[in-house]
Structures are given as structure tokens and as C-alpha cells.
Short mmCIF file of N, CA, C and O in Angstrom, two decimals:
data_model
loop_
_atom_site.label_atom_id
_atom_site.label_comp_id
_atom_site.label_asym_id
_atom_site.label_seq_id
_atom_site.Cartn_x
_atom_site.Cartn_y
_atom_site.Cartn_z
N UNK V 20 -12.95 10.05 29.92
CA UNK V 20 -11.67 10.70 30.13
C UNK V 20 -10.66 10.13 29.13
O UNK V 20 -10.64 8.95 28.77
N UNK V 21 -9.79 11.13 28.69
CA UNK V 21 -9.00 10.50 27.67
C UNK V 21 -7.86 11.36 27.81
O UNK V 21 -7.91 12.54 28.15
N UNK V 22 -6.51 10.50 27.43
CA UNK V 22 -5.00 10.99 28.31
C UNK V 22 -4.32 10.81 26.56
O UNK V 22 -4.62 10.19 25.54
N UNK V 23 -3.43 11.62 26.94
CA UNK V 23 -2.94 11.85 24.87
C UNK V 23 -0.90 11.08 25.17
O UNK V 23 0.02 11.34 25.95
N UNK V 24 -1.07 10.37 24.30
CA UNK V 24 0.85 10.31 24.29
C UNK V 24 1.28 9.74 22.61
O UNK V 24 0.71 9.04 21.77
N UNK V 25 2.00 10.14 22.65
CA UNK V 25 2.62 9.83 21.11
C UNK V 25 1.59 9.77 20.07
O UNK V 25 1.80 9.06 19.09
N UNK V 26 0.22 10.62 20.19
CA UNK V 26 -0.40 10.70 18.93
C UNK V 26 -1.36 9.54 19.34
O UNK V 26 -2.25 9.37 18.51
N UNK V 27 -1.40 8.68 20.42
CA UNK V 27 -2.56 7.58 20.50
C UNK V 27 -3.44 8.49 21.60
O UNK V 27 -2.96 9.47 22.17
N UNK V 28 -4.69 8.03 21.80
CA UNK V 28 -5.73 8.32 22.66
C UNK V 28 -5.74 7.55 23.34
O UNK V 28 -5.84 6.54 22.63
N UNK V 29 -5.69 7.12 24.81
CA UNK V 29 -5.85 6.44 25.89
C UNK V 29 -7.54 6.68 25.87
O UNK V 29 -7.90 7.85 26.00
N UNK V 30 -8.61 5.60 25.70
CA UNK V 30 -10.07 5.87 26.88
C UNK V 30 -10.15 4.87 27.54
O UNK V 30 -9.25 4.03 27.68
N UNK V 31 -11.75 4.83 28.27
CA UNK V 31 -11.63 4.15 28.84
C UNK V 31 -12.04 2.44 28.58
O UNK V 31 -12.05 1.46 29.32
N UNK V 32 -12.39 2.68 27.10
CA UNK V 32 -12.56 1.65 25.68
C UNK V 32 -11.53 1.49 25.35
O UNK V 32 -11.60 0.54 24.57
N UNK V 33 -10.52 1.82 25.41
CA UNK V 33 -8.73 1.24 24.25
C UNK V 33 -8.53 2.54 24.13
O UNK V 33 -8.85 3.59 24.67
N UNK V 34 -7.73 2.02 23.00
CA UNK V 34 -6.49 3.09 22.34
C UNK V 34 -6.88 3.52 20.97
O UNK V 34 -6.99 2.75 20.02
N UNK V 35 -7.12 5.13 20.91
CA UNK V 35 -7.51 4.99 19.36
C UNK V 35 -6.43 5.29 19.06
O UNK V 35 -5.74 6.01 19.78
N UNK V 36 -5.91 4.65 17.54
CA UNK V 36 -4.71 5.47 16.69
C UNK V 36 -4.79 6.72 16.16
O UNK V 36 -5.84 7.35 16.03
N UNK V 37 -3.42 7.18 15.77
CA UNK V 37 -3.37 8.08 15.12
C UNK V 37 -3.80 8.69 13.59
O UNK V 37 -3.80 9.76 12.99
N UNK V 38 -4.14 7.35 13.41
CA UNK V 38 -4.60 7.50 12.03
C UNK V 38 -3.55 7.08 10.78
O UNK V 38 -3.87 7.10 9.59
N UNK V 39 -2.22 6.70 11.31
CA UNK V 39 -1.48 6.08 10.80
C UNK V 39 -0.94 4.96 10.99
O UNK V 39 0.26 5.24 10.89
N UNK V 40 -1.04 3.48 11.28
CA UNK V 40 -0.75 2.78 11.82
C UNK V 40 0.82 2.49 12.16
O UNK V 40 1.43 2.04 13.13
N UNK V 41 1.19 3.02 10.80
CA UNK V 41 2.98 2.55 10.58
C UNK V 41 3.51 3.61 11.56
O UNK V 41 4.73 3.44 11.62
N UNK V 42 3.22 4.38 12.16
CA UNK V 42 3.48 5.47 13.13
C UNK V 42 3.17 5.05 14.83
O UNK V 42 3.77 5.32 15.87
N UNK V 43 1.54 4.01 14.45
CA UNK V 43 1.67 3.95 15.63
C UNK V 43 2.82 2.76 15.85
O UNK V 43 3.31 2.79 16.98
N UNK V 44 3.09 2.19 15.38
CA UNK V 44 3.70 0.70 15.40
C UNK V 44 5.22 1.46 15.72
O UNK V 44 6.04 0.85 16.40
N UNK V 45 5.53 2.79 15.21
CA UNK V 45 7.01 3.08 15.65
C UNK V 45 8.02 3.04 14.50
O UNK V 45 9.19 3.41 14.57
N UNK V 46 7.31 2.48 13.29
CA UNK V 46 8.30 2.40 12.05
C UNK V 46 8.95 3.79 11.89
O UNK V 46 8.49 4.91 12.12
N UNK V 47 10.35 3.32 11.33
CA UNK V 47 10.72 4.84 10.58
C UNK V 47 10.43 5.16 9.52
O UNK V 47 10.71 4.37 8.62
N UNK V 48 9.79 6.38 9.20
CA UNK V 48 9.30 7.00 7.60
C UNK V 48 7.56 6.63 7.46
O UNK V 48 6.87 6.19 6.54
N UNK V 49 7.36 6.92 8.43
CA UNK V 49 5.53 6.43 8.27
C UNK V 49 4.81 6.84 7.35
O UNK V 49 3.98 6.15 6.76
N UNK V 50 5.05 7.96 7.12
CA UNK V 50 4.38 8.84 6.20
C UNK V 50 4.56 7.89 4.73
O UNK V 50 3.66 7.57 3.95
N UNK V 51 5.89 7.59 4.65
CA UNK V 51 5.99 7.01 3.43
C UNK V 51 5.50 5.76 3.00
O UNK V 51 5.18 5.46 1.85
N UNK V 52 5.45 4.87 4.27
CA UNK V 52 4.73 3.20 4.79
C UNK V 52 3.28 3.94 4.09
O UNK V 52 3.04 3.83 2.89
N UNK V 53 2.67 4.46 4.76
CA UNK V 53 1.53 4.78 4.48
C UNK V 53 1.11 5.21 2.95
O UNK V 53 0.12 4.70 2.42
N UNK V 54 1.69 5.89 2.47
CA UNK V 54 1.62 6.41 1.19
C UNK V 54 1.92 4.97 -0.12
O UNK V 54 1.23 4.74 -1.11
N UNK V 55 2.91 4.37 0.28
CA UNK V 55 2.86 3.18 -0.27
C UNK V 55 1.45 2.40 -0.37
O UNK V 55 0.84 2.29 -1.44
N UNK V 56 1.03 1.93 0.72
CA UNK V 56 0.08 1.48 1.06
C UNK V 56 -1.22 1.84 0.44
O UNK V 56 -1.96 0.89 0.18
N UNK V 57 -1.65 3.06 0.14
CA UNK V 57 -2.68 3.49 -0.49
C UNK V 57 -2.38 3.39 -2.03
O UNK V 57 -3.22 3.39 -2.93
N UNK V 58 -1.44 3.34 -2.10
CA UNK V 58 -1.09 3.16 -3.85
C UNK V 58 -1.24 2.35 -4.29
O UNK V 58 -1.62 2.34 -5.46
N UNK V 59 -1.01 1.15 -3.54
CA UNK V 59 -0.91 -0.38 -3.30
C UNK V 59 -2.74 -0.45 -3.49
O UNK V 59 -3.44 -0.91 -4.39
N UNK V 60 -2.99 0.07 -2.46
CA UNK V 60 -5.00 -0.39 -2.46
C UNK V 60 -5.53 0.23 -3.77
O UNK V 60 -6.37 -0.33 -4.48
N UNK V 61 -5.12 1.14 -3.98
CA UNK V 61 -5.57 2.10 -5.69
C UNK V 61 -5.25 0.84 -7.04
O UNK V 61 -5.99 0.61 -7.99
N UNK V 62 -4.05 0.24 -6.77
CA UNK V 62 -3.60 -0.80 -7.72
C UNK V 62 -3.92 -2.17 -7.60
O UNK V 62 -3.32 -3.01 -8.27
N UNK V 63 -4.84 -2.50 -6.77
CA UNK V 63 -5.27 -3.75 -5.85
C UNK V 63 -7.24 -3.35 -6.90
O UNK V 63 -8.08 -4.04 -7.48
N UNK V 64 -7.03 -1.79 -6.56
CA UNK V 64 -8.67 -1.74 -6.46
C UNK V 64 -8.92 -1.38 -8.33
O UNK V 64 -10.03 -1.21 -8.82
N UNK V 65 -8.00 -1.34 -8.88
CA UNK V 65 -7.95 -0.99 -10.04
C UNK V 65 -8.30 -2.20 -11.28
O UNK V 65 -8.86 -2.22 -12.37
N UNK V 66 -7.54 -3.23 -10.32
CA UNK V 66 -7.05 -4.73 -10.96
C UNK V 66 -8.36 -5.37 -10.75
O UNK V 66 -8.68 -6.38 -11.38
N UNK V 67 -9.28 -4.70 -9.71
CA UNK V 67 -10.43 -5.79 -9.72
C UNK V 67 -12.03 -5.33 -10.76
O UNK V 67 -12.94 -5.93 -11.34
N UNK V 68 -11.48 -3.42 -10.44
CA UNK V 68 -12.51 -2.85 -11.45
C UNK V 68 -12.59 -3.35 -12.71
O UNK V 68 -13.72 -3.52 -13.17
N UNK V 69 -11.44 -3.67 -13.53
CA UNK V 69 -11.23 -3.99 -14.82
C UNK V 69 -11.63 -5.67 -14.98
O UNK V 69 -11.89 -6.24 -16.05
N UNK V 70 -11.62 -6.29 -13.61
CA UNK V 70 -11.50 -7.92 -13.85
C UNK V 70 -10.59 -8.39 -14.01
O UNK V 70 -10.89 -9.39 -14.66
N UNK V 71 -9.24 -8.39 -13.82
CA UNK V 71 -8.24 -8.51 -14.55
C UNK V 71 -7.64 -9.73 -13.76
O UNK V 71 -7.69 -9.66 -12.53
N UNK V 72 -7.05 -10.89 -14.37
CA UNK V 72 -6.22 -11.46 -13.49
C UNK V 72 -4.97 -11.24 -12.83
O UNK V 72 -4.41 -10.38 -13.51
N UNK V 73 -4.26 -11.55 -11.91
CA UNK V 73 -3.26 -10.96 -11.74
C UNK V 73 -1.87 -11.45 -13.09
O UNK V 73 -0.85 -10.89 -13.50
N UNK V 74 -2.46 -12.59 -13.38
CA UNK V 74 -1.51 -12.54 -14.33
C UNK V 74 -1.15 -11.46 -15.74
O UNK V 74 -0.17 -11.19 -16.42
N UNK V 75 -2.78 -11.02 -15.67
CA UNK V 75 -2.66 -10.38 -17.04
C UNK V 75 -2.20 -8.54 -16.60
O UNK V 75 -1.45 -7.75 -17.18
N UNK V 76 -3.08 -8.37 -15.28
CA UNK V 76 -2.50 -7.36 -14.88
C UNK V 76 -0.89 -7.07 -14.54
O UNK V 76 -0.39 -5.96 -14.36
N UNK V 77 -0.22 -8.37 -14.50
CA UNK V 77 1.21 -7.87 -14.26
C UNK V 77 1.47 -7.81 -15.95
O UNK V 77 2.11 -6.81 -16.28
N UNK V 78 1.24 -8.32 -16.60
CA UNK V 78 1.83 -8.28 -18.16
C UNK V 78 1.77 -6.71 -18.51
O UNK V 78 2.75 -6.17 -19.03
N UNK V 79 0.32 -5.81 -18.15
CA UNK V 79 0.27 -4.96 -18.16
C UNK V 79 1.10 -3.56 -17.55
O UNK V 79 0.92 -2.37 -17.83
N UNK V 80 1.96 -4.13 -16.71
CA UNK V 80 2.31 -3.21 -15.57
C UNK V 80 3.66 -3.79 -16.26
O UNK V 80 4.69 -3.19 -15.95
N UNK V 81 3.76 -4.67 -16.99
CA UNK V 81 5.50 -5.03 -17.53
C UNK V 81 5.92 -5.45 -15.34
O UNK V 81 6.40 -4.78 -14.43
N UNK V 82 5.61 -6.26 -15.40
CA UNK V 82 6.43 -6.99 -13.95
C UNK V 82 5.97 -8.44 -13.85
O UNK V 82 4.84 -8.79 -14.18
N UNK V 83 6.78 -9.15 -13.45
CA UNK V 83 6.63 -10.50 -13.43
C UNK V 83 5.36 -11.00 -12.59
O UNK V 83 5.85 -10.98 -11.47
N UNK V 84 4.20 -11.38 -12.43
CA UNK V 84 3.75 -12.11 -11.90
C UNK V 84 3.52 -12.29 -10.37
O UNK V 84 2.58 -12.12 -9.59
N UNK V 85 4.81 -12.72 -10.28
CA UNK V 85 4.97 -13.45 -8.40
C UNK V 85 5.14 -12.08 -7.87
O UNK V 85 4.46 -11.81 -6.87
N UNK V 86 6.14 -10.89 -8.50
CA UNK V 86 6.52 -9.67 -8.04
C UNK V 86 4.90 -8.51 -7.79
O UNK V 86 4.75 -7.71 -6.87
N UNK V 87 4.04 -8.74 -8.75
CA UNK V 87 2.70 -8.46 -8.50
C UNK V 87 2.14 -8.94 -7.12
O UNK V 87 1.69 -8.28 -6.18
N UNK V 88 2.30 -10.26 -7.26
CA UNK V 88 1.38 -10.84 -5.83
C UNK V 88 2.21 -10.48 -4.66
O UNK V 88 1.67 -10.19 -3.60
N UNK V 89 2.86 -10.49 -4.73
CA UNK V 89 4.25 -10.06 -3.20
C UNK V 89 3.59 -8.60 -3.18
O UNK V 89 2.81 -8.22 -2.30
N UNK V 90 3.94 -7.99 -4.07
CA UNK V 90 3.16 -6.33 -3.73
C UNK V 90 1.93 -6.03 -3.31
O UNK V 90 1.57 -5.11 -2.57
N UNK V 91 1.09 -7.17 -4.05
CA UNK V 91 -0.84 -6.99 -3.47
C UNK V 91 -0.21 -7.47 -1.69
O UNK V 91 -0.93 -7.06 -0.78
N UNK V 92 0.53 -7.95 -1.46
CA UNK V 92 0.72 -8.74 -0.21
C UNK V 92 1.38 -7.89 0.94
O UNK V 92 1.65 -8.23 2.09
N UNK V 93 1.53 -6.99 0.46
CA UNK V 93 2.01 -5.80 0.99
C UNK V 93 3.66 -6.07 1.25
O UNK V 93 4.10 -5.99 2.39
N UNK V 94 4.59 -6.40 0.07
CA UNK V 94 5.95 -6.22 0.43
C UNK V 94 6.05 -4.81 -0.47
O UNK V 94 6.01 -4.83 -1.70
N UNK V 95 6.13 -4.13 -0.03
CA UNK V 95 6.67 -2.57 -1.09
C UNK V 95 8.10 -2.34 -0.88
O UNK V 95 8.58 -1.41 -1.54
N UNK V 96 8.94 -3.01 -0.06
CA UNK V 96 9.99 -2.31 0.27
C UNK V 96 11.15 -1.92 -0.71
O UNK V 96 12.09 -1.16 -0.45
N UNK V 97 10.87 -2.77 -2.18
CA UNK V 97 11.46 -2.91 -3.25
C UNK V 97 11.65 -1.75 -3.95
O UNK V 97 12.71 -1.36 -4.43
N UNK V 98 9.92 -0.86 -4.02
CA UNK V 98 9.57 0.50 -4.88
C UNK V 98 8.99 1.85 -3.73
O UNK V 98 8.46 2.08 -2.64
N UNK V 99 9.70 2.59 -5.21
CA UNK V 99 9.10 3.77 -4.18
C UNK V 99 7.84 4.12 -4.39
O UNK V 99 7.17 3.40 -5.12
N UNK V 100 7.22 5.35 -3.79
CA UNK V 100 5.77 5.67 -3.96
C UNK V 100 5.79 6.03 -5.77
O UNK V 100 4.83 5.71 -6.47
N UNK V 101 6.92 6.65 -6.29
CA UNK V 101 6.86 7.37 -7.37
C UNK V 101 6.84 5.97 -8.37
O UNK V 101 5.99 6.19 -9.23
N UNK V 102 7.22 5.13 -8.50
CA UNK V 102 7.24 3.91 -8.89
C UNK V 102 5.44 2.99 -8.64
O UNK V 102 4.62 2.49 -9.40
N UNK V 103 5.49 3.11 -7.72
CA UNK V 103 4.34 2.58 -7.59
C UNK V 103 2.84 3.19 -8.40
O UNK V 103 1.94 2.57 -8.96
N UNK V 104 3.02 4.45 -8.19
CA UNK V 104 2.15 5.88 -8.67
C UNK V 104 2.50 5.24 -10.39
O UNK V 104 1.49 5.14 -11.09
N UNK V 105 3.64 4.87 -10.95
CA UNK V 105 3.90 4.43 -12.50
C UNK V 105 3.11 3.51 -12.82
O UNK V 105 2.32 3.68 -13.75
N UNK V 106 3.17 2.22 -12.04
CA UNK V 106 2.76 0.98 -12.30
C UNK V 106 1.37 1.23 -12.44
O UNK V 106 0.79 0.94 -13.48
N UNK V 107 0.33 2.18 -10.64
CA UNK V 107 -0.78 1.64 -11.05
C UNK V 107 -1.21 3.01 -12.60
O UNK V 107 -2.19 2.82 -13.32
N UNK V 108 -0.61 3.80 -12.72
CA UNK V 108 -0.98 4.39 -14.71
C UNK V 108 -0.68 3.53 -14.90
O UNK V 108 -0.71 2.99 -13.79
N UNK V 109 -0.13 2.39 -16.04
CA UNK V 109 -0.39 1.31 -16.42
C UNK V 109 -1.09 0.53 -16.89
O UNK V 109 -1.13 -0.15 -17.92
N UNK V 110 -2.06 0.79 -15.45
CA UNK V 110 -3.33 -0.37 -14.91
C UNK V 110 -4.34 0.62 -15.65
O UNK V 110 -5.19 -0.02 -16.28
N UNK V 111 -4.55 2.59 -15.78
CA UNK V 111 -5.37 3.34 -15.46
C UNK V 111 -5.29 2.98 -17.81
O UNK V 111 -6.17 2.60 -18.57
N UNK V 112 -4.02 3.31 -18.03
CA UNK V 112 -3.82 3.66 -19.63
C UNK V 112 -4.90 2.78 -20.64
O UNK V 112 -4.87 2.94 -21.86
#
């Protein structure tokens, strides 16, 4: 049996999500939390295809270093998706 509220599934195993976490958690702008987030893993997953250190990958992306690792770390709140979508071309050029 399974009971529906705000997009989560009640069973009688837990709660499945919605498939967005930043939604289930209640943030405002989920869609956008989320979208960050995958840009973030595309530029995470990009940096490791190539081998790259993070140092050399920020040289590449023109951003300092520490501002790289804060972002693999998931602080985005700085950039937007369209920004982020820049950096990891960059990584792709």
C-alpha cells in the first residue's frame, strides 16, 4: 500500500523521493538546485576523464583553484546554471 503527499511515496519500506531531492528537502527553486548539480557532476566527471588535476583544471576553466574545489564540493550558490554550462566547455574545448 502506498499513500502519495508532496510528490514523496509513503510504503510500507520508507519514503521514496521524488526524484529531486532539493524538492524533497523543501528548498526554493529545486529545479534549479538540481540543474546545478548535474553540471557540477558533468564538470567533476569531465576533470577525471581527461586526468586532470584540479589545479590544472581550474587554470583551464580561468578560476582560482580553491573556487574549483568549493564547487566540486557542491557550493554553487555563487554561479548560475548558464555559467556553469561555460566553465564545464572549457573543460570539453
Amino acid at each position: 500500500m502506498t499513500a502519495r503527499h508532496d510528490g514523496l511515496r509513503k510504503t510500507a519500506l520508507g519514503t521514496i523521493g521524488s526524484g529531486n531531492v532539493f524538492a524533497d528537502l523543501g528548498l526554493p527553486d529545486p529545479e534549479t538546485h538540481l540543474a546545478k548539480a548535474n553540471v557540477v557532476i558533468k564538470i567533476d566527471e569531465a576533470i577525471e576523464k581527461r586526468g586532470l588535476t584540479h589545479a590544472r583544471a581550474a587554470r583551464i576553466m580561468e578560476m582560482p583553484q580553491k573556487e574549483l574545489t568549493k564547487l566540486l564540493r557542491g557550493h554553487t550558490k555563487p554561479y548560475t546554471v548558464d555559467r556553469l554550462k561555460e566553465l564545464l566547455s572549457r573543460l570539453s574545448a
